[in-house]
mmCIF file of C-alpha atoms in Angstrom:
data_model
loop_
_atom_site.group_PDB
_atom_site.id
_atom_site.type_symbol
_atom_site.label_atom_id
_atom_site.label_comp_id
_atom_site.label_asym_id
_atom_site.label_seq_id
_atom_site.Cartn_x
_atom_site.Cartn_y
_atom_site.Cartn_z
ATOM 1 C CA UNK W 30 54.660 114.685 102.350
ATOM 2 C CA UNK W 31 55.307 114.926 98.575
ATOM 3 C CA UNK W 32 55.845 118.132 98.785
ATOM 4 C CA UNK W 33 58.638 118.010 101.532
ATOM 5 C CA UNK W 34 60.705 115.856 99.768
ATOM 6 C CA UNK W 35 60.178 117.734 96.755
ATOM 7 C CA UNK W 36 61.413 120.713 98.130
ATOM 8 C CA UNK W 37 64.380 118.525 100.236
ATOM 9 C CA UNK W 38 65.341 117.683 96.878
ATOM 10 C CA UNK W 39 65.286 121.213 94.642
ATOM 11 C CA UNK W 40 67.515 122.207 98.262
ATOM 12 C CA UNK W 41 69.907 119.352 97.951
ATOM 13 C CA UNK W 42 70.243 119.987 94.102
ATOM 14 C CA UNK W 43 70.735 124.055 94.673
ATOM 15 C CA UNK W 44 73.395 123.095 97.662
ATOM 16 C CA UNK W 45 75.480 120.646 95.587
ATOM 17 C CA UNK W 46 74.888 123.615 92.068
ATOM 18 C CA UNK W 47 76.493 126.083 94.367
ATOM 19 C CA UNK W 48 78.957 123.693 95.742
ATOM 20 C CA UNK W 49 80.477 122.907 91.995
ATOM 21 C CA UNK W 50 80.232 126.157 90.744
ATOM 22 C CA UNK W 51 82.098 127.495 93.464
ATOM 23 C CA UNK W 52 84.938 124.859 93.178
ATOM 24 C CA UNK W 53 85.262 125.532 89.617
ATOM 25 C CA UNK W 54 85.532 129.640 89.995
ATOM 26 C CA UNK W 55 88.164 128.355 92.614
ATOM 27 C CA UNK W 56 90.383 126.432 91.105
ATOM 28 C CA UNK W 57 90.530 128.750 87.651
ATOM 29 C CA UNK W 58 91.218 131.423 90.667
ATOM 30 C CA UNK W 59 94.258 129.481 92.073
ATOM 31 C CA UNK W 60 94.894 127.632 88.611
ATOM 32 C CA UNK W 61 95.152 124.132 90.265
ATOM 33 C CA UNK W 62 97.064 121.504 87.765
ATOM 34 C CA UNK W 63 96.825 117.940 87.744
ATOM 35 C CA UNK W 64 100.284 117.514 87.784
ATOM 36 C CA UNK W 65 100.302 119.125 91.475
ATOM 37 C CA UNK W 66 97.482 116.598 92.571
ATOM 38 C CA UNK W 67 99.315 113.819 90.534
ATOM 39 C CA UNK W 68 102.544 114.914 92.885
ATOM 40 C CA UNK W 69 100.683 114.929 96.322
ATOM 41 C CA UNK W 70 98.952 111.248 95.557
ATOM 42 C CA UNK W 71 102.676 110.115 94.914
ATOM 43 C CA UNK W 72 104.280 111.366 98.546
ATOM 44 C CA UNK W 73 102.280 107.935 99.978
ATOM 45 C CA UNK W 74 104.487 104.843 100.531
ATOM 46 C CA UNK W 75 102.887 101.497 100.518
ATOM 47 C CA UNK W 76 103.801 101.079 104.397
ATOM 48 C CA UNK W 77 102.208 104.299 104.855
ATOM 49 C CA UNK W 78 99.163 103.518 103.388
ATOM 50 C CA UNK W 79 98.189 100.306 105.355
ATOM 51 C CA UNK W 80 99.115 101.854 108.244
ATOM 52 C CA UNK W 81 96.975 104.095 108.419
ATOM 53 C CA UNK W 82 94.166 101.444 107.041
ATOM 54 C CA UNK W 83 95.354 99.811 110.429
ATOM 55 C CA UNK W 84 94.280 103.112 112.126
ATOM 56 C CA UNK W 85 91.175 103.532 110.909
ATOM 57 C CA UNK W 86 90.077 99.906 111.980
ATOM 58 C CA UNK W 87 91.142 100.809 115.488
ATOM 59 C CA UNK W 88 88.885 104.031 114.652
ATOM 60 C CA UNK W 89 85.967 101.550 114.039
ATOM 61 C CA UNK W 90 86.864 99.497 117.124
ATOM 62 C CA UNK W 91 86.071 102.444 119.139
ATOM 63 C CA UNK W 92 82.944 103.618 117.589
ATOM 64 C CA UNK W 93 81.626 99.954 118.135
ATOM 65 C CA UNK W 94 82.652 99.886 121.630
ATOM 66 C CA UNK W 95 80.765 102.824 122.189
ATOM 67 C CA UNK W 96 77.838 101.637 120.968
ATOM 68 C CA UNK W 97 77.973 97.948 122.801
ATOM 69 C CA UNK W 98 78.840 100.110 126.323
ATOM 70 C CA UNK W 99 74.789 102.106 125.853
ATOM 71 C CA UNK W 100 73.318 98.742 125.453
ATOM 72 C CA UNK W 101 71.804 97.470 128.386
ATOM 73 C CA UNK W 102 73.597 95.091 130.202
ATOM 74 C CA UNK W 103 70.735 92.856 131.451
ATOM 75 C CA UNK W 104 69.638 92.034 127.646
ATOM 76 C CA UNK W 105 73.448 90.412 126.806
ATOM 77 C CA UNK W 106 73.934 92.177 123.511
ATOM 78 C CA UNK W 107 77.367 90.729 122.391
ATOM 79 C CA UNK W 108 80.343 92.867 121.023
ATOM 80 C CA UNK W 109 79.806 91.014 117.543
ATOM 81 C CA UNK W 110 75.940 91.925 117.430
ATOM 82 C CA UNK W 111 77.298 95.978 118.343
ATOM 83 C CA UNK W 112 79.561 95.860 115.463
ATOM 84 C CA UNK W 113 77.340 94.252 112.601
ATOM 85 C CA UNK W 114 74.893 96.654 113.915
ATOM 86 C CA UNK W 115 77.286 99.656 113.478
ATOM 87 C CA UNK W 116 78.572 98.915 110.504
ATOM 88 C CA UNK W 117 75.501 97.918 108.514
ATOM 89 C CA UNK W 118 73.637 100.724 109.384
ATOM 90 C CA UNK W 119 77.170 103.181 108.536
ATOM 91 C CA UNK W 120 77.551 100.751 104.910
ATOM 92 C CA UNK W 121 73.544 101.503 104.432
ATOM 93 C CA UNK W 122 73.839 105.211 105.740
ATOM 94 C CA UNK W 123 76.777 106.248 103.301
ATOM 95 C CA UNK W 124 76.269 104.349 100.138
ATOM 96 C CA UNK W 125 72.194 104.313 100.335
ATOM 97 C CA UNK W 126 70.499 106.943 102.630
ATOM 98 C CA UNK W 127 71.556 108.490 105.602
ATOM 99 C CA UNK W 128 68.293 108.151 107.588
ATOM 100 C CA UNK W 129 68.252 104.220 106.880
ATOM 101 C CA UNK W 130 71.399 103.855 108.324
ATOM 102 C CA UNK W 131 69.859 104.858 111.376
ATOM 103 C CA UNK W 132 66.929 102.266 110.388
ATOM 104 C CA UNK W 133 69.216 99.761 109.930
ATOM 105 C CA UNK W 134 70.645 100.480 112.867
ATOM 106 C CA UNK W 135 67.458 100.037 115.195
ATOM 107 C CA UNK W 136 66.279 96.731 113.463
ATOM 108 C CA UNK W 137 69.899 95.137 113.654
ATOM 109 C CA UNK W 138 70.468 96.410 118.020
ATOM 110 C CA UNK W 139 66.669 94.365 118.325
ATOM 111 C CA UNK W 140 66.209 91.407 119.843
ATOM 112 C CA UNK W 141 63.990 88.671 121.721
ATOM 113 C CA UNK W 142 64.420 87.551 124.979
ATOM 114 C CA UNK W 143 67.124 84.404 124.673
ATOM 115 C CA UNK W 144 69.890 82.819 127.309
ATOM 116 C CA UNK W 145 71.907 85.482 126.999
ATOM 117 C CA UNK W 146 69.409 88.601 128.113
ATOM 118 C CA UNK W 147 66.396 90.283 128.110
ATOM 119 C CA UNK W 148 64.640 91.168 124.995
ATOM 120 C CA UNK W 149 65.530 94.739 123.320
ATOM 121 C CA UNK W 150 62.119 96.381 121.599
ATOM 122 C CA UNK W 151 62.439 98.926 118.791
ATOM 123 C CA UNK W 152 61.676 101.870 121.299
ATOM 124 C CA UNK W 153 64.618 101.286 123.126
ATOM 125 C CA UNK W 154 66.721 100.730 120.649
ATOM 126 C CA UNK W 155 65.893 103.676 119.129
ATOM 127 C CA UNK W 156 66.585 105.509 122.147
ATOM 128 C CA UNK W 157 70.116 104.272 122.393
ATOM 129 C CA UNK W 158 70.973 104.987 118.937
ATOM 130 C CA UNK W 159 69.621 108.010 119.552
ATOM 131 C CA UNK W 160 72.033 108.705 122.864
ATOM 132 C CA UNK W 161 74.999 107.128 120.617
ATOM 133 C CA UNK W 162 74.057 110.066 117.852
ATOM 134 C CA UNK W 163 73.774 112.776 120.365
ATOM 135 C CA UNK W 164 76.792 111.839 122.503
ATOM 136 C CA UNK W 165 79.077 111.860 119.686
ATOM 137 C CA UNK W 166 78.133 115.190 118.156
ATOM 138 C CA UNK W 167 77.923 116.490 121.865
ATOM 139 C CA UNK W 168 82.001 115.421 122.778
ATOM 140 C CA UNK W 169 82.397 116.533 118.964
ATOM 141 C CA UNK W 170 81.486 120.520 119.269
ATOM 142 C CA UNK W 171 83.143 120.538 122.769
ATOM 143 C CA UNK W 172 86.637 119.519 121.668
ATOM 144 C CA UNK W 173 85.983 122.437 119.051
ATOM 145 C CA UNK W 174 85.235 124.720 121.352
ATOM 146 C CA UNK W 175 88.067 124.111 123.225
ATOM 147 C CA UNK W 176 90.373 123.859 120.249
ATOM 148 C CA UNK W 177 88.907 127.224 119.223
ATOM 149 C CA UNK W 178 90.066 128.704 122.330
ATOM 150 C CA UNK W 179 93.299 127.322 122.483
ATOM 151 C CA UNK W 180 94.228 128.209 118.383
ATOM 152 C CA UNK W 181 93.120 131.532 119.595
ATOM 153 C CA UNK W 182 95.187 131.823 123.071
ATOM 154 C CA UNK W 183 98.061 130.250 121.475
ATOM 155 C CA UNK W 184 98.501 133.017 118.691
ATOM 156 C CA UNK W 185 102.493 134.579 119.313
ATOM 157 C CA UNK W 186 100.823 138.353 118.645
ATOM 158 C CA UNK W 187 98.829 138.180 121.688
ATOM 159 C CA UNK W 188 99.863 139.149 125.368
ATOM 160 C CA UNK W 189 99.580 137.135 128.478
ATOM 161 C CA UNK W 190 97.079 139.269 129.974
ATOM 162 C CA UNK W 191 94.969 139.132 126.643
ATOM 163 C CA UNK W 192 94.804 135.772 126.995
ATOM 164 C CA UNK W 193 93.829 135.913 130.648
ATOM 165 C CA UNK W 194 90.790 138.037 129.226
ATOM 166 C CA UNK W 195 89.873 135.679 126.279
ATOM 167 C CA UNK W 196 89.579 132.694 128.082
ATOM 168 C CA UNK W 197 87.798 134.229 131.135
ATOM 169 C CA UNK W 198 85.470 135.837 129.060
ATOM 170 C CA UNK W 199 85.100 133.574 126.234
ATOM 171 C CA UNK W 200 84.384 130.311 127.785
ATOM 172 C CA UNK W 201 81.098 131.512 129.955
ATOM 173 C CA UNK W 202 80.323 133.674 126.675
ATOM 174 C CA UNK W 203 80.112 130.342 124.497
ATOM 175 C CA UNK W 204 78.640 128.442 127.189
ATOM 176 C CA UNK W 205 75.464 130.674 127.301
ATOM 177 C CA UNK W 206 75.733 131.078 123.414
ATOM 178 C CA UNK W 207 75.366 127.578 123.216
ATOM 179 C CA UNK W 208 72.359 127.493 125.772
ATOM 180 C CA UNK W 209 70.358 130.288 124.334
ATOM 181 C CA UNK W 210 71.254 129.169 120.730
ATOM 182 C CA UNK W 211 69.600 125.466 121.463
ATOM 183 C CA UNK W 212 66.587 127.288 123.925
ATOM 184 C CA UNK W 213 65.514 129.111 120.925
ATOM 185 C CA UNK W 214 65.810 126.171 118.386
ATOM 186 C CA UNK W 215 63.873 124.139 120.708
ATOM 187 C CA UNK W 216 61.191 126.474 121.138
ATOM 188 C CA UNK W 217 61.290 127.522 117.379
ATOM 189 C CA UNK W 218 61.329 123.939 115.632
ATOM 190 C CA UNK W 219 58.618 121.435 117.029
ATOM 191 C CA UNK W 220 60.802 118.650 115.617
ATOM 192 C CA UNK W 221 63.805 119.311 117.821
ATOM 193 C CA UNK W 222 61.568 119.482 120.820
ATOM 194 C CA UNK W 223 60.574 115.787 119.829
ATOM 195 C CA UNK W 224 64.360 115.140 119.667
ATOM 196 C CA UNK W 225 65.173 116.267 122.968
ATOM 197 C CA UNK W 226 62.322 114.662 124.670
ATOM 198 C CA UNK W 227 63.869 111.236 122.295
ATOM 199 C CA UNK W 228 67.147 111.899 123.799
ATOM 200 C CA UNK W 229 65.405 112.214 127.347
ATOM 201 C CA UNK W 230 63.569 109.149 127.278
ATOM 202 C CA UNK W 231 66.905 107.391 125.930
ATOM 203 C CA UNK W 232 68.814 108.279 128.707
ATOM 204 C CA UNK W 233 66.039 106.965 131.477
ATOM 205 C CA UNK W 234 66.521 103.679 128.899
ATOM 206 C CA UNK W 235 70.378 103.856 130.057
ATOM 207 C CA UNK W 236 70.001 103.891 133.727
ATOM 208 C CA UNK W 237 73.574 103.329 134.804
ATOM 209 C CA UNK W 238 75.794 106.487 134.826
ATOM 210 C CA UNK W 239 78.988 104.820 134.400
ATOM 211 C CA UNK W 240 77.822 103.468 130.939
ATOM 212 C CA UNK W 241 77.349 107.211 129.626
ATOM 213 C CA UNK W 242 80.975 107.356 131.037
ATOM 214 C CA UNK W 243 82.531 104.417 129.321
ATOM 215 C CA UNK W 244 80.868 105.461 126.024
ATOM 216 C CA UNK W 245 82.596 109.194 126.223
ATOM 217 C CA UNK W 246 85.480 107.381 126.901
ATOM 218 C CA UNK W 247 85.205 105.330 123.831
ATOM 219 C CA UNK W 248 84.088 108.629 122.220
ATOM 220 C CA UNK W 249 87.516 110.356 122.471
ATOM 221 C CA UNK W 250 89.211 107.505 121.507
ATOM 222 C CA UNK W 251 87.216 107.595 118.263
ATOM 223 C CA UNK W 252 87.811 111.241 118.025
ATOM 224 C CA UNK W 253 91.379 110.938 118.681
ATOM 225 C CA UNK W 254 92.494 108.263 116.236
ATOM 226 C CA UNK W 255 90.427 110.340 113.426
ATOM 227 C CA UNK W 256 92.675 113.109 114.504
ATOM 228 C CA UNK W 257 95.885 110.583 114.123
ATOM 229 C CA UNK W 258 94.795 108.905 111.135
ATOM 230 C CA UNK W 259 94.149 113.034 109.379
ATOM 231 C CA UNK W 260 97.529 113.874 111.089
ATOM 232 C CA UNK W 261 99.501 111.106 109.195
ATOM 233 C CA UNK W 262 97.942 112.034 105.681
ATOM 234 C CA UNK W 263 99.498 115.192 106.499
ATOM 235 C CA UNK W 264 102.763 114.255 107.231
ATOM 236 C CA UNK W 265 103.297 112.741 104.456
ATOM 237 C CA UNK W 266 102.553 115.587 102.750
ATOM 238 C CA UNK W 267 105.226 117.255 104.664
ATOM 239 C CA UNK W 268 102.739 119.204 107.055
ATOM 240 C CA UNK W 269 102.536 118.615 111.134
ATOM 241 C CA UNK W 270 99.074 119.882 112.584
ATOM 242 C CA UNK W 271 98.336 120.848 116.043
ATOM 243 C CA UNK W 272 95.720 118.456 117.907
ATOM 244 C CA UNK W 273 93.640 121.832 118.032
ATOM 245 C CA UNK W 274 93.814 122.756 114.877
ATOM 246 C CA UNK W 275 92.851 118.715 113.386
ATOM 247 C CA UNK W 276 89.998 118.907 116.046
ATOM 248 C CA UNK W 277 88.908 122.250 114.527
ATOM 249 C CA UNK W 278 88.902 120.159 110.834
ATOM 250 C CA UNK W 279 86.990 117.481 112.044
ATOM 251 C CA UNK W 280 84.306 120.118 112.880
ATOM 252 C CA UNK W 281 84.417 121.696 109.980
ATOM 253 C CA UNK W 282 83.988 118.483 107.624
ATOM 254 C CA UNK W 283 81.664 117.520 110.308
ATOM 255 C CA UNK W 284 79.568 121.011 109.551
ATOM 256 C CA UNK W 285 79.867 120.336 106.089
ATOM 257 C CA UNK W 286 78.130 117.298 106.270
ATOM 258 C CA UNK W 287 74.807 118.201 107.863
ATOM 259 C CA UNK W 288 73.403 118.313 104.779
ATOM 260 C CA UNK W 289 73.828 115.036 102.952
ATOM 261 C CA UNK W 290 73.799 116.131 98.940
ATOM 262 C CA UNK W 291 75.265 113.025 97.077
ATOM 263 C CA UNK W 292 76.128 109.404 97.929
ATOM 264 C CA UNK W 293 78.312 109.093 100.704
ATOM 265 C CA UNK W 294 78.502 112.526 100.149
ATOM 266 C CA UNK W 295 81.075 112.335 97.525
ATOM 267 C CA UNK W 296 82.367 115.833 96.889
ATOM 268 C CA UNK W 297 80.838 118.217 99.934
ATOM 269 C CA UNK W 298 83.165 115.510 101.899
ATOM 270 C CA UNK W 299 86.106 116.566 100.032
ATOM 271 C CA UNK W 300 85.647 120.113 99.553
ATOM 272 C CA UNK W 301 84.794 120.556 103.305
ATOM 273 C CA UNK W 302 87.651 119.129 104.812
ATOM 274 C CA UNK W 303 90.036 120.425 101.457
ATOM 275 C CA UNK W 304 89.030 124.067 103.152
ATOM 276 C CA UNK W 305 89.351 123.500 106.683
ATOM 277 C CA UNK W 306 92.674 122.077 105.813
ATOM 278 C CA UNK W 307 93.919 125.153 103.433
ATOM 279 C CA UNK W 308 92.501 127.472 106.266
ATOM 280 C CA UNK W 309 95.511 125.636 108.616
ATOM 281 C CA UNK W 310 98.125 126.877 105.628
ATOM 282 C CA UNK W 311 98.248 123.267 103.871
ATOM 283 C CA UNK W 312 98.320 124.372 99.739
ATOM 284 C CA UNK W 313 95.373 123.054 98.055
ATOM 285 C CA UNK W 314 96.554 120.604 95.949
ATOM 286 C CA UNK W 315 97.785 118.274 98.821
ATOM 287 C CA UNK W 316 94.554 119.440 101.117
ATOM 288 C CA UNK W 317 92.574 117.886 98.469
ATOM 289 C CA UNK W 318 94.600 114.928 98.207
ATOM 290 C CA UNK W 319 94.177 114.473 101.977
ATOM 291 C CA UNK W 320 90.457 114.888 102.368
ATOM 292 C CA UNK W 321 89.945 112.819 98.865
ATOM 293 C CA UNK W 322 92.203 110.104 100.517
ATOM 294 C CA UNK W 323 90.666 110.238 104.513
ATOM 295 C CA UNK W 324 87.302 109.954 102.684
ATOM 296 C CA UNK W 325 88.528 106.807 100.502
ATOM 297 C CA UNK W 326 89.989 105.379 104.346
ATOM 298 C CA UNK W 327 86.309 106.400 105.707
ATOM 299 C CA UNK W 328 84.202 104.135 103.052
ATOM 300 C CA UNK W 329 86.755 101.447 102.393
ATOM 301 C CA UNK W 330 87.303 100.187 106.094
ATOM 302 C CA UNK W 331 83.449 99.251 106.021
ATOM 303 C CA UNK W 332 83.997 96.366 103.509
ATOM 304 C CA UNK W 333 87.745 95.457 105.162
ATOM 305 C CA UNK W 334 85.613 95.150 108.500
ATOM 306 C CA UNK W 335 82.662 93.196 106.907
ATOM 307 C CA UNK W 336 85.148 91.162 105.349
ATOM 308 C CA UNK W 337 87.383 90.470 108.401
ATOM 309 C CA UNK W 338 84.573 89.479 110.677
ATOM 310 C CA UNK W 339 83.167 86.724 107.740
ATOM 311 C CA UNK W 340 86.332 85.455 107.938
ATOM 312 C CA UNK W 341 86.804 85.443 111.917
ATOM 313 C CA UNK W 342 83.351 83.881 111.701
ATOM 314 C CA UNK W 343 84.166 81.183 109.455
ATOM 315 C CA UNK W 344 87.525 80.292 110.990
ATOM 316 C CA UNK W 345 86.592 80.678 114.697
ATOM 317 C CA UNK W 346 86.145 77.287 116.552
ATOM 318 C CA UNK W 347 82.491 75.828 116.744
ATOM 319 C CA UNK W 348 81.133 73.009 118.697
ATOM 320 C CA UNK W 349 79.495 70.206 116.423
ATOM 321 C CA UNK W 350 76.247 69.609 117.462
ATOM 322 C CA UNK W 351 76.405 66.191 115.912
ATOM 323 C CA UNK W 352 79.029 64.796 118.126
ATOM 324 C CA UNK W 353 77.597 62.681 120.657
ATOM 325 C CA UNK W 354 78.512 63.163 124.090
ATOM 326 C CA UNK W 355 79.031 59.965 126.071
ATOM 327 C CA UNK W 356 77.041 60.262 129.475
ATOM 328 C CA UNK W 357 78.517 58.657 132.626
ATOM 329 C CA UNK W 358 75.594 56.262 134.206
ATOM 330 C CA UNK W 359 74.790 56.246 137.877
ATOM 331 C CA UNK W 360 76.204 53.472 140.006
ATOM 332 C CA UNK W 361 73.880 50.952 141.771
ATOM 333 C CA UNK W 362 74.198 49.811 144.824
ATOM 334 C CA UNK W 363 73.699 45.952 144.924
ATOM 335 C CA UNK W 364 72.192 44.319 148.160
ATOM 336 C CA UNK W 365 73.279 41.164 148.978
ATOM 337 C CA UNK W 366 70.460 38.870 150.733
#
């Protein structure tokens, strides 16, 4: 076990070395000047800028909606209990360790057997954090796909009949990619079968198919708000994205992140999403102004959420329990002899 994380660890350190040194050959390469990051930070109004904190609170909305939707209905699990779960186990997962996020996650979503609903045990919470997880990244790497596809039919140098041919060829290609891709992962890695047979044994936990439904609803409304919230830090940069081409951004940064190196991955967060966004033709300077500043939204609307909710807890109308509560008395009849 030592030895696992000691190696996890010399990887991590290697990863983030390589990382650094590459961004420094890269910006003596381009000759990047603080004065052009200095100029990119300034294009932000005020208005602008809690706007778009605005957005990424609906953003959270969504992602706890999601959540409360795979709980089961019979145990009662409340909207407020899906949220502190969420965003205790995201605070704990970026500023802490990833994996206790999820930890966090599964011992906040527990819970006995009260008034409201039957009891939730750590098995099947874990099994519908696990569905959450695998539902998001699922909906995630489809709307790339697609994206992918549609960057690549939408090019002007391409003919119609071209086209034809790339998307009736390309989307059965990627579909059995994809297949034979996760067939020999699963059969490879022992620890991905015990995923998928996790993610199996989740969704018998979630036995009603229109709660898978609601959740990928939820899903794309995450999804899409990310894309609305990473389409206004480009305009006011003066750039306008396609919804394909901030899809295929998300993926990248999203790519870039499988491999956690610092906390809250400060740095492979920015240079991920810096390159994704250069790739779309957005200069460098203001792509790393816009990943640096969707990665400040991304860690700052945890507190601004924690904080709100104290506040709607504290202010929120609550019956006194000390208040005595007059009880009418039966009548009696009275007999007359």
């Amino acid at each position: 076990m030592n030895k696992f994380w000691q190696q996890k660890t010399i990887f991590r350190l290697l990863l983030l070395f390589c990382i650094g040194l590459g961004l420094v050959f890269l910006f003596q390469k381009i000759n990047l000047q603080g004065r052009d990051l200095l100029d990119a930070f300034q294009r932000f109004s005020i208005e602008s800028l809690f706007l778009m904190l605005g957005v990424t609170l609906v953003q959270m909305a969504f992602q706890v909606t999601r959540l409360w939707v795979l709980c089961p209905q019979s145990a009662g699990v409340s909207w407020a209990q899906a949220a502190n779960t969420y965003v205790s186990g995201q605070f704990i997962g970026n500023f802490v360790l990833s994996q206790a996020g999820h930890a966090v996650k599964i011992a906040l979503l527990r819970k006995d057997k009260d008034t409201k609903g039957r009891k939730i045990d750590a098995a099947e919470a874990t099994a519908v954090i696990l569905v959450d997880k695998m539902l998001d990244v699922g909906i995630l790497v489809t709307l790339a796909v697609l994206s992918a596809l549609q960057v690549s039919v939408g090019l002007p140098q391409v003919d119609w009949w071209e086209k034809g041919i790339i998307l009736l060829i390309g989307i059965p290609f990627l579909g059995v990619a994809l297949w034979a891709i996760l067939r020999g992962l699963r059969q490879r890695f022992p620890k991905l079968r015990q995923w998928f047979r996790k993610f199996k044994i989740g969704l018998a936990v979630i036995r009603n198919p229109l709660q898978i439904r609601n959740a990928a609803v939820m899903d794309l409304g995450d999804w899409f708000t990310e894309c609305l919230l990473l389409q206004m830090l480009c305009m006011a940069q003066g750039h306008v994205l396609s919804l394909p081409q901030l899809l295929i951004c998300l993926f990248v940064l999203n790519l870039g992140l499988t491999v956690p190196t610092t906390m809250a991955n400060l740095g492979t967060y920015e240079a991920a999403l810096a390159f994704s966004l250069n790739g779309m033709g957005v200069p460098l300077a203001q792509s790393v102004v816009i990943a640096t500043m969707f990665h400040a939204y991304q860690l700052f609307s945890l507190p601004v959420w924690t904080f709100i909710q104290k506040l709607s807890y504290r202010f929120s109308p609550k019956l006194d329990s000390t208040l005595s509560i007059p009880i009418p008395q039966k009548r009696t009849k009275v007999t007359s002899k």
